[in-house]
Amino acid sequence: MSFTTLGLSKPILRAIEEQGYTTPTPIQKQAIPIVLARKDVLAGAQTGTGKTAGFTLPLLQLLSDAPKQSGKPKVRALILTPTRELAAQVAESVQTYGKYLPFKSTVIFGGVGSNPQIDKLKRGIDIVIATPGRLLDLANQGHIDLSTVDFFVLDEADRMLDMGFIHDIKKVMAMLPKKRQNLLFSATFSEEIKTLADRLLNSPELIEVARRNTSAESVTQHIYPVDRDRKRELLSHLISDNNWKQVLVFTRTKHGANRLTEQLGKDGIPAAAIHGNKSQSARTKALADFKLNKVRVLVATDIAARGIDIDQLPHVVNYELPNVPEDYVHRIGRTGRAGNEGEAISLVCVDEIKLLKDIERLIKKEVRKVREPGFDVDPNIVAEPIQQRSAGRGGNRGRPGASRPNSTTSATRQDAGRGQSGARPATKQRSRDSHRGNR
Ligand code: AMP
């Protein structure tokens, strides 16, 4: 199947072709015709499935089909995302796919000055991609009118709820006109998501695509057993020896990320850190430098890495295993995207044996161990307790009981990534302000 049969116009097809996409992904195949038929959609799809194009392409088509507006553009489409990084990425996709169309789009998020955003809004915008907090601030100050929105997309709704955005979402919804088309994307479906979907969606079509399967052949997973104090040495050795060019490395804490970045720099490996204590501009720069291959290694904490999408990221390294097994699945899902090969390696010391067992139980397979010559494990070193996750991350993760919707489609379903319940772990609802302060 090619994109040409999906009912998209020439300017959109041309932009798709320039991206090098030849075949729609499963979520695109399903979502595009439904959105074009002007139906509400409840979609179960996570990052890496091509979901962004799944809603952006038909949305651009519908905007093109609508009668021409006279005067300054009004906001006709609103896409809400949980994080600034995701907002920026979605905005980039809207620009890319809409490059041969006349629509104006802009991205609105906190952590940066609001005046440039206000200026853009003043000039007239068709498509707004936003995180909820700043959008509400600007709406309350009268800088954006949401009463003309025809299409509302809630992207990564489960993360929005995890991050305590439910009240903000409701406030945004109250500013939208009653008659509109709604699309809700979520990787998982807790009771809260279902409640939100009931409120938001009007007789939605359900779409579900295979979740990223951790045992997918596109991601090769390895464990390198190593002594606690030799991890940095082994990492530098692996990067240099294998001449890895673009490596995303996960640490457990912000402090650990900073320290490792410095140490790698001393080893002659350019690295940048991305975590919640970094300013928005520092994070954007780190990500841009990494994408441009100016730095070889991006060291990230779990929260900061959420939503990061880098085309063809070849290597993910778990410098430290996450405390929560589901985070391992998220982390390695950063590689092997959209059909590309990826490699995920974990440096595991004696302290982390239990964490490794928990992960293997979740992904239902044993990860192959590789011994690097010169890095034999010292059997005399005894395990020490692992430093607990720093404050700010919900402590009640892994709550069972959430479920996925009954799909009405024939889409396949693989739950390997999430264990039996398929549930995204619940996190404490945090206030918007505390959330803002923490990231
Ligand atoms: P997403 O799930 O929207 O974050 O997309 C994941 C990645 O897949 C992005 O890097 C897209 O550029 C890429 N992508 C989206 N659609 C396609 C397609 N039909 N063929 C190949 N790559 C795609």
CSV table of C-alpha atoms and ligand atoms in Angstrom, one decimal:
chain,number,residue,atom,x,y,z
A,1,MET,CA,0.0,0.0,0.0
A,2,SER,CA,1.3,3.5,-0.8
A,3,PHE,CA,0.3,6.9,0.5
A,4,THR,CA,-1.3,7.8,-2.9
A,5,THR,CA,-4.4,5.6,-2.1
A,6,LEU,CA,-5.2,7.4,1.2
A,7,GLY,CA,-6.9,10.5,-0.2
A,8,LEU,CA,-4.1,13.0,0.4
A,9,SER,CA,-3.5,15.9,-2.0
A,10,LYS,CA,-0.5,16.4,-4.2
A,11,PRO,CA,1.3,19.0,-2.0
A,12,ILE,CA,1.1,16.6,1.0
A,13,LEU,CA,2.2,13.6,-1.0
A,14,ARG,CA,5.1,15.6,-2.3
A,15,ALA,CA,6.2,16.5,1.2
A,16,ILE,CA,5.9,12.8,2.3
A,17,GLU,CA,7.9,11.7,-0.7
A,18,GLU,CA,10.7,14.1,0.2
A,19,GLN,CA,10.8,12.6,3.7
A,20,GLY,CA,11.6,9.3,2.0
A,21,TYR,CA,8.5,7.5,3.3
A,22,THR,CA,7.1,5.0,0.8
A,23,THR,CA,4.6,3.0,2.8
A,24,PRO,CA,2.2,4.3,5.5
A,25,THR,CA,2.8,2.7,9.0
A,26,PRO,CA,-0.1,0.7,10.5
A,27,ILE,CA,-1.3,3.6,12.5
A,28,GLN,CA,-1.2,5.9,9.5
A,29,LYS,CA,-3.1,3.3,7.3
A,30,GLN,CA,-5.9,3.2,9.9
A,31,ALA,CA,-6.0,6.7,11.2
A,32,ILE,CA,-5.8,8.7,8.0
A,33,PRO,CA,-9.1,7.5,6.3
A,34,ILE,CA,-11.0,7.7,9.6
A,35,VAL,CA,-9.8,11.3,10.3
A,36,LEU,CA,-10.6,12.2,6.7
A,37,ALA,CA,-14.1,10.9,7.2
A,38,ARG,CA,-14.4,13.5,10.0
A,39,LYS,CA,-14.8,11.0,12.8
A,40,ASP,CA,-13.4,11.3,16.3
A,41,VAL,CA,-10.6,8.9,17.0
A,42,LEU,CA,-9.3,7.1,20.1
A,43,ALA,CA,-5.9,5.7,19.1
A,44,GLY,CA,-3.7,3.4,21.1
A,45,ALA,CA,-0.2,4.1,19.7
A,46,GLN,CA,3.0,5.1,21.2
A,47,THR,CA,6.0,7.2,20.0
A,48,GLY,CA,7.9,5.5,17.2
A,49,THR,CA,4.8,4.1,15.4
A,50,GLY,CA,4.5,7.1,13.1
A,51,LYS,CA,1.5,8.5,15.0
A,52,THR,CA,2.4,12.1,14.4
A,53,ALA,CA,2.1,11.8,10.7
A,54,GLY,CA,-1.0,9.7,11.4
A,55,PHE,CA,-2.9,12.7,12.7
A,56,THR,CA,-0.9,15.6,11.0
A,57,LEU,CA,-1.4,14.4,7.4
A,58,PRO,CA,-5.2,14.1,7.5
A,59,LEU,CA,-5.5,17.2,9.5
A,60,LEU,CA,-3.6,19.2,6.9
A,61,GLN,CA,-5.8,17.6,4.3
A,62,LEU,CA,-9.0,18.6,6.0
A,63,LEU,CA,-7.7,22.2,6.5
A,64,SER,CA,-6.9,22.3,2.8
A,65,ASP,CA,-10.4,21.0,1.9
A,66,ALA,CA,-12.1,23.7,4.1
A,67,PRO,CA,-13.3,26.9,2.4
A,68,LYS,CA,-10.7,29.6,2.2
A,69,GLN,CA,-10.9,32.1,5.0
A,70,SER,CA,-10.6,35.8,4.3
A,71,GLY,CA,-8.4,38.0,6.4
A,72,LYS,CA,-6.0,36.9,9.1
A,73,PRO,CA,-5.8,33.2,9.7
A,74,LYS,CA,-7.7,31.9,12.8
A,75,VAL,CA,-6.7,29.0,14.9
A,76,ARG,CA,-8.4,26.0,13.3
A,77,ALA,CA,-6.3,23.1,14.7
A,78,LEU,CA,-5.0,22.7,18.2
A,79,ILE,CA,-2.5,19.9,19.1
A,80,LEU,CA,-1.8,19.5,22.8
A,81,THR,CA,1.3,17.6,24.0
A,82,PRO,CA,2.6,16.9,27.4
A,83,THR,CA,6.2,18.0,27.0
A,84,ARG,CA,8.0,20.9,25.3
A,85,GLU,CA,10.3,18.5,23.4
A,86,LEU,CA,7.3,16.7,22.0
A,87,ALA,CA,5.5,20.0,21.1
A,88,ALA,CA,8.7,21.1,19.2
A,89,GLN,CA,8.9,17.8,17.4
A,90,VAL,CA,5.2,17.8,16.4
A,91,ALA,CA,5.6,21.4,15.3
A,92,GLU,CA,8.5,20.3,13.1
A,93,SER,CA,6.4,17.5,11.6
A,94,VAL,CA,3.6,20.0,10.8
A,95,GLN,CA,6.1,22.3,9.1
A,96,THR,CA,7.6,19.4,7.2
A,97,TYR,CA,4.4,17.8,6.0
A,98,GLY,CA,2.8,21.1,5.3
A,99,LYS,CA,5.7,22.8,3.5
A,100,TYR,CA,3.8,23.0,0.2
A,101,LEU,CA,0.6,24.3,1.9
A,102,PRO,CA,-0.2,27.9,2.8
A,103,PHE,CA,-0.9,27.2,6.5
A,104,LYS,CA,0.8,29.0,9.4
A,105,SER,CA,1.7,27.0,12.4
A,106,THR,CA,3.4,27.8,15.7
A,107,VAL,CA,4.5,26.1,18.9
A,108,ILE,CA,3.7,27.4,22.3
A,109,PHE,CA,5.4,26.1,25.5
A,110,GLY,CA,6.8,27.4,28.7
A,111,GLY,CA,10.3,27.9,29.8
A,112,VAL,CA,11.1,30.5,27.1
A,113,GLY,CA,9.9,34.1,26.7
A,114,SER,CA,6.3,34.5,25.7
A,115,ASN,CA,6.6,37.6,23.6
A,116,PRO,CA,7.8,35.9,20.4
A,117,GLN,CA,4.9,33.5,20.8
A,118,ILE,CA,2.4,36.3,21.3
A,119,ASP,CA,3.8,38.2,18.3
A,120,LYS,CA,3.3,35.1,16.1
A,121,LEU,CA,-0.2,34.7,17.3
A,122,LYS,CA,-1.0,38.3,16.6
A,123,ARG,CA,0.0,37.8,12.9
A,124,GLY,CA,-2.5,35.0,12.6
A,125,ILE,CA,-2.0,31.2,12.9
A,126,ASP,CA,-3.9,28.2,11.5
A,127,ILE,CA,-2.3,25.4,13.6
A,128,VAL,CA,-1.1,25.7,17.2
A,129,ILE,CA,1.0,23.0,18.9
A,130,ALA,CA,1.2,23.6,22.6
A,131,THR,CA,1.8,22.3,26.1
A,132,PRO,CA,-1.2,23.1,28.3
A,133,GLY,CA,0.4,25.5,30.9
A,134,ARG,CA,1.6,28.2,28.6
A,135,LEU,CA,-1.4,27.8,26.3
A,136,LEU,CA,-3.7,28.6,29.2
A,137,ASP,CA,-1.6,31.5,30.3
A,138,LEU,CA,-1.8,33.1,26.8
A,139,ALA,CA,-5.5,32.3,26.4
A,140,ASN,CA,-6.3,33.8,29.8
A,141,GLN,CA,-4.3,36.9,28.8
A,142,GLY,CA,-6.4,37.2,25.7
A,143,HIS,CA,-3.6,36.4,23.3
A,144,ILE,CA,-5.2,33.4,21.7
A,145,ASP,CA,-8.8,32.7,20.8
A,146,LEU,CA,-9.6,29.0,20.8
A,147,SER,CA,-13.3,29.4,19.8
A,148,THR,CA,-12.5,28.8,16.1
A,149,VAL,CA,-10.8,25.4,16.6
A,150,ASP,CA,-12.2,22.7,14.3
A,151,PHE,CA,-9.7,20.0,15.2
A,152,PHE,CA,-8.4,19.1,18.6
A,153,VAL,CA,-5.6,16.6,19.1
A,154,LEU,CA,-4.6,15.3,22.5
A,155,ASP,CA,-1.2,13.6,22.0
A,156,GLU,CA,0.3,11.2,24.5
A,157,ALA,CA,-2.8,11.7,26.7
A,158,ASP,CA,-1.5,9.1,29.2
A,159,ARG,CA,1.6,11.1,29.9
A,160,MET,CA,-0.5,14.3,30.2
A,161,LEU,CA,-2.4,12.6,33.0
A,162,ASP,CA,0.8,11.2,34.6
A,163,MET,CA,2.1,14.7,34.7
A,164,GLY,CA,-0.9,16.1,36.4
A,165,PHE,CA,-2.4,18.0,33.5
A,166,ILE,CA,-6.0,16.9,33.8
A,167,HIS,CA,-7.3,20.2,35.1
A,168,ASP,CA,-5.5,22.1,32.5
A,169,ILE,CA,-6.8,19.9,29.7
A,170,LYS,CA,-10.4,20.4,31.1
A,171,LYS,CA,-9.8,24.2,31.1
A,172,VAL,CA,-8.6,24.1,27.5
A,173,MET,CA,-11.5,21.9,26.4
A,174,ALA,CA,-13.9,24.5,28.0
A,175,MET,CA,-12.5,27.1,25.6
A,176,LEU,CA,-13.1,25.1,22.5
A,177,PRO,CA,-16.3,25.3,20.5
A,178,LYS,CA,-18.8,22.4,21.0
A,179,LYS,CA,-18.7,21.3,17.4
A,180,ARG,CA,-15.3,20.0,16.5
A,181,GLN,CA,-13.4,16.9,15.6
A,182,ASN,CA,-11.3,15.3,18.4
A,183,LEU,CA,-8.4,12.9,18.3
A,184,LEU,CA,-7.0,11.3,21.4
A,185,PHE,CA,-3.7,9.4,21.2
A,186,SER,CA,-2.4,7.4,24.1
A,187,ALA,CA,0.1,4.6,24.6
A,188,THR,CA,-2.1,3.0,27.3
A,189,PHE,CA,-5.6,3.2,28.6
A,190,SER,CA,-6.1,3.6,32.3
A,191,GLU,CA,-9.5,4.3,33.8
A,192,GLU,CA,-8.6,8.0,33.8
A,193,ILE,CA,-7.9,7.9,30.1
A,194,LYS,CA,-11.2,6.2,29.4
A,195,THR,CA,-13.0,8.8,31.5
A,196,LEU,CA,-11.3,11.6,29.6
A,197,ALA,CA,-12.1,9.9,26.3
A,198,ASP,CA,-15.8,9.7,27.3
A,199,ARG,CA,-15.8,13.4,28.0
A,200,LEU,CA,-13.8,14.4,25.0
A,201,LEU,CA,-14.8,12.1,22.1
A,202,ASN,CA,-18.0,11.8,20.2
A,203,SER,CA,-18.7,8.2,19.1
A,204,PRO,CA,-15.0,7.6,18.4
A,205,GLU,CA,-13.5,5.0,16.1
A,206,LEU,CA,-11.0,2.9,18.1
A,207,ILE,CA,-7.6,2.2,16.5
A,208,GLU,CA,-4.9,0.2,18.1
A,209,VAL,CA,-1.6,-0.8,16.6
A,210,ALA,CA,1.1,-3.2,17.9
A,211,ARG,CA,3.0,-1.6,20.7
A,212,ARG,CA,6.8,-1.5,20.3
A,213,ASN,CA,7.7,-5.0,21.2
A,214,THR,CA,10.9,-5.2,23.2
A,215,SER,CA,11.7,-8.5,21.6
A,216,ALA,CA,11.3,-6.9,18.2
A,217,GLU,CA,14.2,-7.9,16.0
A,218,SER,CA,14.9,-4.3,15.2
A,219,VAL,CA,16.4,-3.7,18.6
A,220,THR,CA,19.3,-6.0,19.7
A,221,GLN,CA,19.7,-6.0,23.4
A,222,HIS,CA,22.9,-6.9,25.3
A,223,ILE,CA,24.1,-6.8,28.9
A,224,TYR,CA,27.7,-6.0,29.7
A,225,PRO,CA,28.5,-7.2,33.3
A,226,VAL,CA,30.9,-4.7,34.8
A,227,ASP,CA,32.2,-3.5,38.1
A,228,ARG,CA,30.5,-0.5,39.6
A,229,ASP,CA,33.6,1.7,39.4
A,230,ARG,CA,34.6,0.7,35.9
A,231,LYS,CA,31.3,1.6,34.1
A,232,ARG,CA,32.6,4.9,32.7
A,233,GLU,CA,35.8,3.3,31.5
A,234,LEU,CA,33.9,0.6,29.8
A,235,LEU,CA,31.5,3.1,28.2
A,236,SER,CA,34.3,5.2,26.8
A,237,HIS,CA,36.0,2.1,25.6
A,238,LEU,CA,32.9,0.8,23.8
A,239,ILE,CA,32.1,4.1,22.2
A,240,SER,CA,35.7,4.6,20.9
A,241,ASP,CA,36.4,1.0,20.0
A,242,ASN,CA,33.2,0.6,18.0
A,243,ASN,CA,33.3,4.2,16.7
A,244,TRP,CA,29.7,4.8,17.8
A,245,LYS,CA,28.6,8.2,16.5
A,246,GLN,CA,25.3,8.9,18.1
A,247,VAL,CA,24.7,7.3,21.5
A,248,LEU,CA,21.8,8.1,23.9
A,249,VAL,CA,23.0,7.2,27.5
A,250,PHE,CA,20.6,6.9,30.4
A,251,THR,CA,21.6,7.6,34.0
A,252,ARG,CA,19.4,7.4,37.0
A,253,THR,CA,19.9,10.9,38.4
A,254,LYS,CA,20.5,14.4,37.1
A,255,HIS,CA,23.8,14.6,39.1
A,256,GLY,CA,24.9,11.3,37.6
A,257,ALA,CA,24.1,12.6,34.1
A,258,ASN,CA,26.3,15.8,34.7
A,259,ARG,CA,29.1,13.8,36.1
A,260,LEU,CA,29.2,11.3,33.3
A,261,THR,CA,29.0,14.0,30.7
A,262,GLU,CA,32.1,15.7,32.2
A,263,GLN,CA,34.0,12.4,32.4
A,264,LEU,CA,33.2,11.5,28.8
A,265,GLY,CA,34.5,14.9,27.8
A,266,LYS,CA,37.7,14.3,29.6
A,267,ASP,CA,38.0,11.0,27.7
A,268,GLY,CA,37.8,13.0,24.5
A,269,ILE,CA,34.2,12.0,23.7
A,270,PRO,CA,32.0,15.1,23.2
A,271,ALA,CA,28.8,14.7,25.3
A,272,ALA,CA,25.9,16.8,26.5
A,273,ALA,CA,23.4,16.3,29.3
A,274,ILE,CA,19.7,16.7,29.1
A,275,HIS,CA,17.7,16.7,32.4
A,276,GLY,CA,15.2,18.7,34.4
A,277,ASN,CA,17.7,21.1,36.0
A,278,LYS,CA,18.8,22.3,32.6
A,279,SER,CA,17.1,25.4,31.1
A,280,GLN,CA,14.9,24.9,28.2
A,281,SER,CA,17.4,26.6,25.9
A,282,ALA,CA,20.2,24.3,27.2
A,283,ARG,CA,18.1,21.3,26.5
A,284,THR,CA,17.1,22.4,23.0
A,285,LYS,CA,20.8,23.1,22.2
A,286,ALA,CA,21.9,19.8,23.6
A,287,LEU,CA,19.3,18.0,21.5
A,288,ALA,CA,20.2,20.0,18.4
A,289,ASP,CA,23.9,19.5,18.8
A,290,PHE,CA,23.3,15.8,19.2
A,291,LYS,CA,21.1,15.6,16.0
A,292,LEU,CA,23.8,17.5,14.1
A,293,ASN,CA,26.5,15.1,15.4
A,294,LYS,CA,28.3,17.9,17.1
A,295,VAL,CA,28.2,15.8,20.3
A,296,ARG,CA,28.5,12.1,20.1
A,297,VAL,CA,26.7,11.3,23.3
A,298,LEU,CA,23.5,12.6,24.9
A,299,VAL,CA,23.3,11.7,28.5
A,300,ALA,CA,19.7,11.8,29.7
A,301,THR,CA,17.5,11.0,32.7
A,302,ASP,CA,14.2,9.2,32.1
A,303,ILE,CA,11.9,12.1,32.3
A,304,ALA,CA,14.0,14.4,30.2
A,305,ALA,CA,14.2,11.7,27.5
A,306,ARG,CA,10.5,11.3,27.2
A,307,GLY,CA,9.2,12.3,23.8
A,308,ILE,CA,12.7,12.7,22.3
A,309,ASP,CA,12.6,11.5,18.8
A,310,ILE,CA,15.7,11.2,16.8
A,311,ASP,CA,15.6,9.6,13.4
A,312,GLN,CA,17.6,6.4,13.2
A,313,LEU,CA,19.1,6.6,16.6
A,314,PRO,CA,21.5,3.6,16.5
A,315,HIS,CA,22.6,3.1,20.1
A,316,VAL,CA,20.9,3.3,23.5
A,317,VAL,CA,23.0,2.6,26.6
A,318,ASN,CA,21.6,2.0,30.0
A,319,TYR,CA,24.6,3.3,32.0
A,320,GLU,CA,22.5,2.5,35.1
A,321,LEU,CA,19.4,0.3,35.0
A,322,PRO,CA,16.2,2.1,35.8
A,323,ASN,CA,14.5,1.4,39.1
A,324,VAL,CA,11.2,0.8,37.3
A,325,PRO,CA,11.3,-2.0,34.8
A,326,GLU,CA,8.9,-0.3,32.4
A,327,ASP,CA,11.4,2.5,32.0
A,328,TYR,CA,13.8,0.0,30.4
A,329,VAL,CA,11.2,-0.6,27.7
A,330,HIS,CA,10.7,3.2,27.2
A,331,ARG,CA,14.5,3.7,27.0
A,332,ILE,CA,15.3,1.0,24.5
A,333,GLY,CA,12.2,2.1,22.5
A,334,ARG,CA,14.3,5.1,21.5
A,335,THR,CA,16.2,3.0,19.0
A,336,GLY,CA,15.2,0.7,16.2
A,337,ARG,CA,12.4,3.0,15.1
A,338,ALA,CA,10.4,2.9,11.9
A,339,GLY,CA,12.1,-0.2,10.6
A,340,ASN,CA,15.7,0.8,11.4
A,341,GLU,CA,18.1,-1.5,13.2
A,342,GLY,CA,19.0,-0.4,16.8
A,343,GLU,CA,21.2,-1.7,19.6
A,344,ALA,CA,20.4,-1.3,23.3
A,345,ILE,CA,23.1,-2.2,25.8
A,346,SER,CA,23.1,-2.2,29.5
A,347,LEU,CA,26.1,-1.9,31.8
A,348,VAL,CA,25.1,-3.9,34.8
A,349,CYS,CA,27.0,-4.1,38.1
A,350,VAL,CA,26.5,-6.4,41.0
A,351,ASP,CA,24.1,-3.9,42.7
A,352,GLU,CA,21.7,-4.1,39.8
A,353,ILE,CA,21.2,-7.9,39.5
A,354,LYS,CA,17.7,-7.7,41.0
A,355,LEU,CA,16.7,-4.8,38.7
A,356,LEU,CA,17.9,-6.9,35.7
A,357,LYS,CA,15.8,-9.8,36.9
A,358,ASP,CA,12.7,-7.6,37.2
A,359,ILE,CA,13.3,-6.3,33.6
A,360,GLU,CA,13.7,-9.8,32.2
A,361,ARG,CA,10.5,-10.8,33.9
A,362,LEU,CA,8.7,-7.9,32.3
A,363,ILE,CA,10.0,-8.4,28.8
A,364,LYS,CA,9.7,-12.2,29.2
A,365,LYS,CA,13.1,-13.0,28.0
A,366,GLU,CA,16.7,-13.2,29.2
A,367,VAL,CA,19.0,-10.6,27.7
A,368,ARG,CA,22.2,-12.0,26.3
A,369,LYS,CA,25.4,-11.2,28.3
A,370,VAL,CA,28.5,-10.1,26.6
A,371,ARG,CA,31.9,-10.1,28.3
A,372,GLU,CA,34.3,-7.4,27.2
A,373,PRO,CA,37.9,-8.5,27.4
A,374,GLY,CA,39.8,-6.5,30.1
A,375,PHE,CA,36.6,-5.8,32.0
A,376,ASP,CA,36.1,-9.0,33.9
A,377,VAL,CA,33.9,-8.7,37.0
A,378,ASP,CA,35.6,-8.9,40.3
A,379,PRO,CA,33.7,-11.6,42.2
A,380,ASN,CA,34.8,-10.2,45.6
A,381,ILE,CA,32.8,-7.0,45.2
A,382,VAL,CA,29.6,-7.2,47.2
A,383,ALA,CA,26.3,-5.6,46.2
A,384,GLU,CA,25.5,-2.2,47.7
A,385,PRO,CA,22.0,-0.6,48.0
A,386,ILE,CA,21.1,1.5,45.0
A,387,GLN,CA,20.6,5.2,45.5
A,388,GLN,CA,16.8,5.8,45.3
A,389,ARG,CA,15.3,7.9,42.6
A,390,SER,CA,15.5,11.6,43.4
A,391,ALA,CA,12.3,13.4,44.5
A,392,GLY,CA,9.9,14.5,41.9
A,393,ARG,CA,9.0,11.3,40.2
A,394,GLY,CA,5.8,9.5,41.4
A,395,GLY,CA,6.6,6.7,43.7
A,396,ASN,CA,3.5,4.6,43.1
A,397,ARG,CA,4.3,3.4,39.7
A,398,GLY,CA,3.4,0.0,38.4
A,399,ARG,CA,-0.1,0.1,39.6
A,400,PRO,CA,-2.0,-2.8,38.1
A,401,GLY,CA,-5.6,-2.6,37.0
A,402,ALA,CA,-5.4,-0.3,33.9
A,403,SER,CA,-6.5,-1.9,30.7
A,404,ARG,CA,-6.5,-1.4,27.1
A,405,PRO,CA,-9.7,-0.7,25.1
A,406,ASN,CA,-11.4,-3.3,23.1
A,407,SER,CA,-10.2,-2.7,19.7
A,408,THR,CA,-12.8,-2.8,16.9
A,409,THR,CA,-10.1,-3.1,14.3
A,410,SER,CA,-8.1,-6.1,13.2
A,411,ALA,CA,-4.9,-4.5,14.3
A,412,THR,CA,-2.5,-6.9,16.1
A,413,ARG,CA,-1.6,-6.4,19.7
A,414,GLN,CA,1.5,-7.3,21.4
A,415,ASP,CA,1.8,-6.6,25.1
A,416,ALA,CA,5.3,-7.7,25.7
A,417,GLY,CA,6.5,-4.2,26.4
A,418,ARG,CA,4.2,-3.7,29.4
A,419,GLY,CA,3.7,-6.9,31.1
A,420,GLN,CA,0.4,-8.5,31.6
A,421,SER,CA,-1.8,-5.5,32.3
A,422,GLY,CA,-0.4,-3.5,29.5
A,423,ALA,CA,-0.7,-0.6,31.8
A,424,ARG,CA,1.3,2.5,31.9
A,425,PRO,CA,2.3,2.9,35.5
A,426,ALA,CA,0.3,5.4,37.4
A,427,THR,CA,2.2,8.3,38.8
A,428,LYS,CA,1.2,10.8,41.4
A,429,GLN,CA,-0.7,13.7,40.1
A,430,ARG,CA,1.5,16.7,40.5
A,431,SER,CA,0.5,20.3,40.3
A,432,ARG,CA,1.4,22.2,37.2
A,433,ASP,CA,3.8,24.4,39.1
A,434,SER,CA,5.7,21.6,40.8
A,435,HIS,CA,5.8,19.8,37.5
A,436,ARG,CA,7.2,22.9,35.8
A,437,GLY,CA,9.8,23.3,38.5
A,438,ASN,CA,11.0,19.8,38.2
A,439,ARG,CA,11.6,19.4,34.5
B,1,AMP,P1,6.3,9.1,15.6
B,1,AMP,O1,5.7,7.8,16.1
B,1,AMP,O2,5.3,10.0,15.1
B,1,AMP,O3,7.1,9.8,16.7
B,1,AMP,O4,7.3,8.8,14.4
B,1,AMP,C1,8.4,8.0,14.6
B,1,AMP,C2,9.4,8.1,13.4
B,1,AMP,O5,8.9,7.4,12.2
B,1,AMP,C3,9.7,9.6,13.0
B,1,AMP,O6,11.1,9.7,13.0
B,1,AMP,C4,9.1,9.7,11.6
B,1,AMP,O7,9.9,10.6,10.9
B,1,AMP,C5,9.1,8.3,11.1
B,1,AMP,N1,8.0,7.9,10.2
B,1,AMP,C6,6.7,8.3,10.3
B,1,AMP,N2,6.0,7.8,9.3
B,1,AMP,C7,6.9,7.0,8.5
B,1,AMP,C8,6.7,6.2,7.3
B,1,AMP,N3,5.5,6.1,6.8
B,1,AMP,N4,7.8,5.6,6.8
B,1,AMP,C9,9.0,5.8,7.5
B,1,AMP,N5,9.2,6.5,8.6
B,1,AMP,C10,8.2,7.1,9.1
